[in-house]
mmCIF file of C-alpha atoms and ligand atoms in Angstrom:
data_model
loop_
_atom_site.group_PDB
_atom_site.id
_atom_site.type_symbol
_atom_site.label_atom_id
_atom_site.label_comp_id
_atom_site.label_asym_id
_atom_site.label_seq_id
_atom_site.Cartn_x
_atom_site.Cartn_y
_atom_site.Cartn_z
ATOM 1 C CA UNK A 1 81.525 119.808 141.738
ATOM 2 C CA UNK A 2 81.728 117.256 139.299
ATOM 3 C CA UNK A 3 82.386 117.307 135.861
ATOM 4 C CA UNK A 4 79.485 117.635 133.034
ATOM 5 C CA UNK A 5 79.468 113.730 131.453
ATOM 6 C CA UNK A 6 78.239 114.997 128.573
ATOM 7 C CA UNK A 7 79.758 113.368 125.282
ATOM 8 C CA UNK A 8 79.667 114.267 121.751
ATOM 9 C CA UNK A 9 80.630 113.263 118.231
ATOM 10 C CA UNK A 10 82.239 116.392 116.631
ATOM 11 C CA UNK A 11 81.369 117.087 113.119
ATOM 12 C CA UNK A 12 83.486 116.484 110.136
ATOM 13 C CA UNK A 13 83.377 120.537 109.321
ATOM 14 C CA UNK A 14 84.994 120.882 113.173
ATOM 15 C CA UNK A 15 87.515 117.891 112.929
ATOM 16 C CA UNK A 16 88.533 119.498 109.598
ATOM 17 C CA UNK A 17 89.513 122.285 111.553
ATOM 18 C CA UNK A 18 91.756 120.973 114.098
ATOM 19 C CA UNK A 19 93.692 119.666 111.204
ATOM 20 C CA UNK A 20 96.353 121.984 110.256
ATOM 21 C CA UNK A 21 98.597 121.907 107.341
ATOM 22 C CA UNK A 22 101.920 121.475 108.949
ATOM 23 C CA UNK A 23 100.162 118.676 110.884
ATOM 24 C CA UNK A 24 101.173 114.707 110.956
ATOM 25 C CA UNK A 25 98.136 113.743 108.544
ATOM 26 C CA UNK A 26 98.331 110.214 110.514
ATOM 27 C CA UNK A 27 97.528 111.909 113.437
ATOM 28 C CA UNK A 28 93.446 111.468 113.321
ATOM 29 C CA UNK A 29 91.983 114.393 115.584
ATOM 30 C CA UNK A 30 89.513 112.694 118.595
ATOM 31 C CA UNK A 31 86.233 112.844 117.053
ATOM 32 C CA UNK A 32 85.029 112.754 120.573
ATOM 33 C CA UNK A 33 85.014 115.796 122.737
ATOM 34 C CA UNK A 34 83.552 116.057 126.500
ATOM 35 C CA UNK A 35 82.265 118.575 128.302
ATOM 36 C CA UNK A 36 84.169 120.249 130.326
ATOM 37 C CA UNK A 37 81.995 122.513 132.410
ATOM 38 C CA UNK A 38 80.863 121.758 136.117
ATOM 39 C CA UNK A 39 77.605 120.033 136.047
ATOM 40 C CA UNK A 40 74.884 121.680 134.704
ATOM 41 C CA UNK A 41 71.361 120.887 134.253
ATOM 42 C CA UNK A 42 69.625 124.228 131.872
ATOM 43 C CA UNK A 43 68.561 122.650 129.003
ATOM 44 C CA UNK A 44 69.611 126.225 127.504
ATOM 45 C CA UNK A 45 73.264 126.178 128.904
ATOM 46 C CA UNK A 46 75.639 124.947 126.124
ATOM 47 C CA UNK A 47 78.326 122.279 126.458
ATOM 48 C CA UNK A 48 81.681 123.173 125.939
ATOM 49 C CA UNK A 49 85.114 121.488 124.846
ATOM 50 C CA UNK A 50 88.339 122.442 124.326
ATOM 51 C CA UNK A 51 89.202 122.017 120.511
ATOM 52 C CA UNK A 52 92.817 123.569 120.462
ATOM 53 C CA UNK A 53 94.791 126.536 121.746
ATOM 54 C CA UNK A 54 95.276 129.942 119.660
ATOM 55 C CA UNK A 55 98.408 131.365 118.561
ATOM 56 C CA UNK A 56 99.875 132.208 121.988
ATOM 57 C CA UNK A 57 98.631 130.812 125.566
ATOM 58 C CA UNK A 58 97.007 133.851 126.418
ATOM 59 C CA UNK A 59 95.069 134.186 122.525
ATOM 60 C CA UNK A 60 91.293 133.671 122.417
ATOM 61 C CA UNK A 61 91.069 129.175 121.921
ATOM 62 C CA UNK A 62 88.824 126.966 119.946
ATOM 63 C CA UNK A 63 85.982 125.840 121.586
ATOM 64 C CA UNK A 64 83.237 123.783 120.020
ATOM 65 C CA UNK A 65 79.111 124.406 122.129
ATOM 66 C CA UNK A 66 76.747 122.603 121.675
ATOM 67 C CA UNK A 67 73.420 121.796 122.960
ATOM 68 C CA UNK A 68 70.854 118.926 123.150
ATOM 69 C CA UNK A 69 71.883 115.258 121.152
ATOM 70 C CA UNK A 70 70.889 113.227 118.330
ATOM 71 C CA UNK A 71 69.300 114.728 115.569
ATOM 72 C CA UNK A 72 68.289 117.874 118.336
ATOM 73 C CA UNK A 73 71.566 118.784 118.736
ATOM 74 C CA UNK A 74 72.610 122.202 117.454
ATOM 75 C CA UNK A 75 76.552 123.151 117.755
ATOM 76 C CA UNK A 76 79.033 125.677 116.844
ATOM 77 C CA UNK A 77 82.666 126.137 116.780
ATOM 78 C CA UNK A 78 83.985 129.426 117.931
ATOM 79 C CA UNK A 79 87.016 131.089 119.874
ATOM 80 C CA UNK A 80 86.972 132.466 123.247
ATOM 81 C CA UNK A 81 88.931 134.654 125.497
ATOM 82 C CA UNK A 82 90.158 132.979 128.566
ATOM 83 C CA UNK A 83 88.346 133.286 131.446
ATOM 84 C CA UNK A 84 90.495 136.284 133.793
ATOM 85 C CA UNK A 85 89.422 134.120 137.086
ATOM 86 C CA UNK A 86 92.919 133.370 139.353
ATOM 87 C CA UNK A 87 92.900 130.922 142.678
ATOM 88 C CA UNK A 88 96.012 132.621 144.542
ATOM 89 C CA UNK A 89 97.395 129.952 147.149
ATOM 90 C CA UNK A 90 98.227 131.679 150.150
ATOM 91 C CA UNK A 91 100.660 128.875 151.647
ATOM 92 C CA UNK A 92 102.515 128.292 148.154
ATOM 93 C CA UNK A 93 102.293 131.312 146.259
ATOM 94 C CA UNK A 94 101.112 129.225 143.360
ATOM 95 C CA UNK A 95 98.885 130.631 140.703
ATOM 96 C CA UNK A 96 96.420 128.680 138.751
ATOM 97 C CA UNK A 97 94.556 130.205 136.031
ATOM 98 C CA UNK A 98 90.885 129.221 134.990
ATOM 99 C CA UNK A 99 91.273 126.960 132.252
ATOM 100 C CA UNK A 100 87.528 127.460 130.927
ATOM 101 C CA UNK A 101 86.413 130.507 128.801
ATOM 102 C CA UNK A 102 84.982 133.766 129.918
ATOM 103 C CA UNK A 103 81.561 133.837 130.907
ATOM 104 C CA UNK A 104 81.328 130.410 131.300
ATOM 105 C CA UNK A 105 78.818 128.740 133.545
ATOM 106 C CA UNK A 106 79.359 126.639 136.648
ATOM 107 C CA UNK A 107 82.299 126.640 138.613
ATOM 108 C CA UNK A 108 85.916 127.785 137.637
ATOM 109 C CA UNK A 109 87.804 124.953 136.392
ATOM 110 C CA UNK A 110 89.813 124.052 139.784
ATOM 111 C CA UNK A 111 86.315 123.466 141.712
ATOM 112 C CA UNK A 112 85.706 120.596 139.151
ATOM 113 C CA UNK A 113 86.540 117.252 139.809
ATOM 114 C CA UNK A 114 86.688 114.779 136.484
ATOM 115 C CA UNK A 115 85.912 111.574 138.586
ATOM 116 C CA UNK A 116 87.467 109.997 135.292
ATOM 117 C CA UNK A 117 90.559 111.591 135.368
ATOM 118 C CA UNK A 118 91.134 110.886 139.260
ATOM 119 C CA UNK A 119 90.587 107.695 138.572
ATOM 120 C CA UNK A 120 92.709 107.369 136.191
ATOM 121 C CA UNK A 121 95.179 109.007 138.044
ATOM 122 C CA UNK A 122 94.627 106.400 140.997
ATOM 123 C CA UNK A 123 95.728 104.020 138.820
ATOM 124 C CA UNK A 124 99.182 105.387 137.974
ATOM 125 C CA UNK A 125 99.817 105.995 141.452
ATOM 126 C CA UNK A 126 98.896 102.283 142.556
ATOM 127 C CA UNK A 127 100.335 100.707 139.301
ATOM 128 C CA UNK A 128 103.041 99.034 140.705
ATOM 129 C CA UNK A 129 101.046 96.176 142.902
ATOM 130 C CA UNK A 130 102.942 94.520 145.113
ATOM 131 C CA UNK A 131 99.997 91.659 144.750
ATOM 132 C CA UNK A 132 101.088 88.462 142.614
HETATM 133 ZN ZN1 ZN B 1 77.851 120.253 129.765
HETATM 134 ZN ZN1 ZN B 2 86.501 130.332 135.441
#
């Protein structure tokens, strides 16, 4: 399943919530966020972007949810517990946890492919081109 391609601009109040007092003030938080869910076509399904972690890796993280775009956009920033799903690989014994929030729509994170991320990874691998 491909990743949803929705992108939205964070409202100023959500950006403010990302800047913590101890954070370096010269590091501006990225105002654009990408939906991290697998493709979803139901208009009522909210897009969701991970904003920041909770106090511990297991704590609920802050997510930004939105529907629609332009003047029709509605949005909210809320903490959500993690999806409890885990993927256990029988050959290696590795366990992957779903990187999405609980009760998310579409597929778990390991079934979502990010075409852009794959492209970047490929460039890393073939970066040392023998041509030229
Ligand atoms: Zn989406
Ligand atoms: Zn999941």
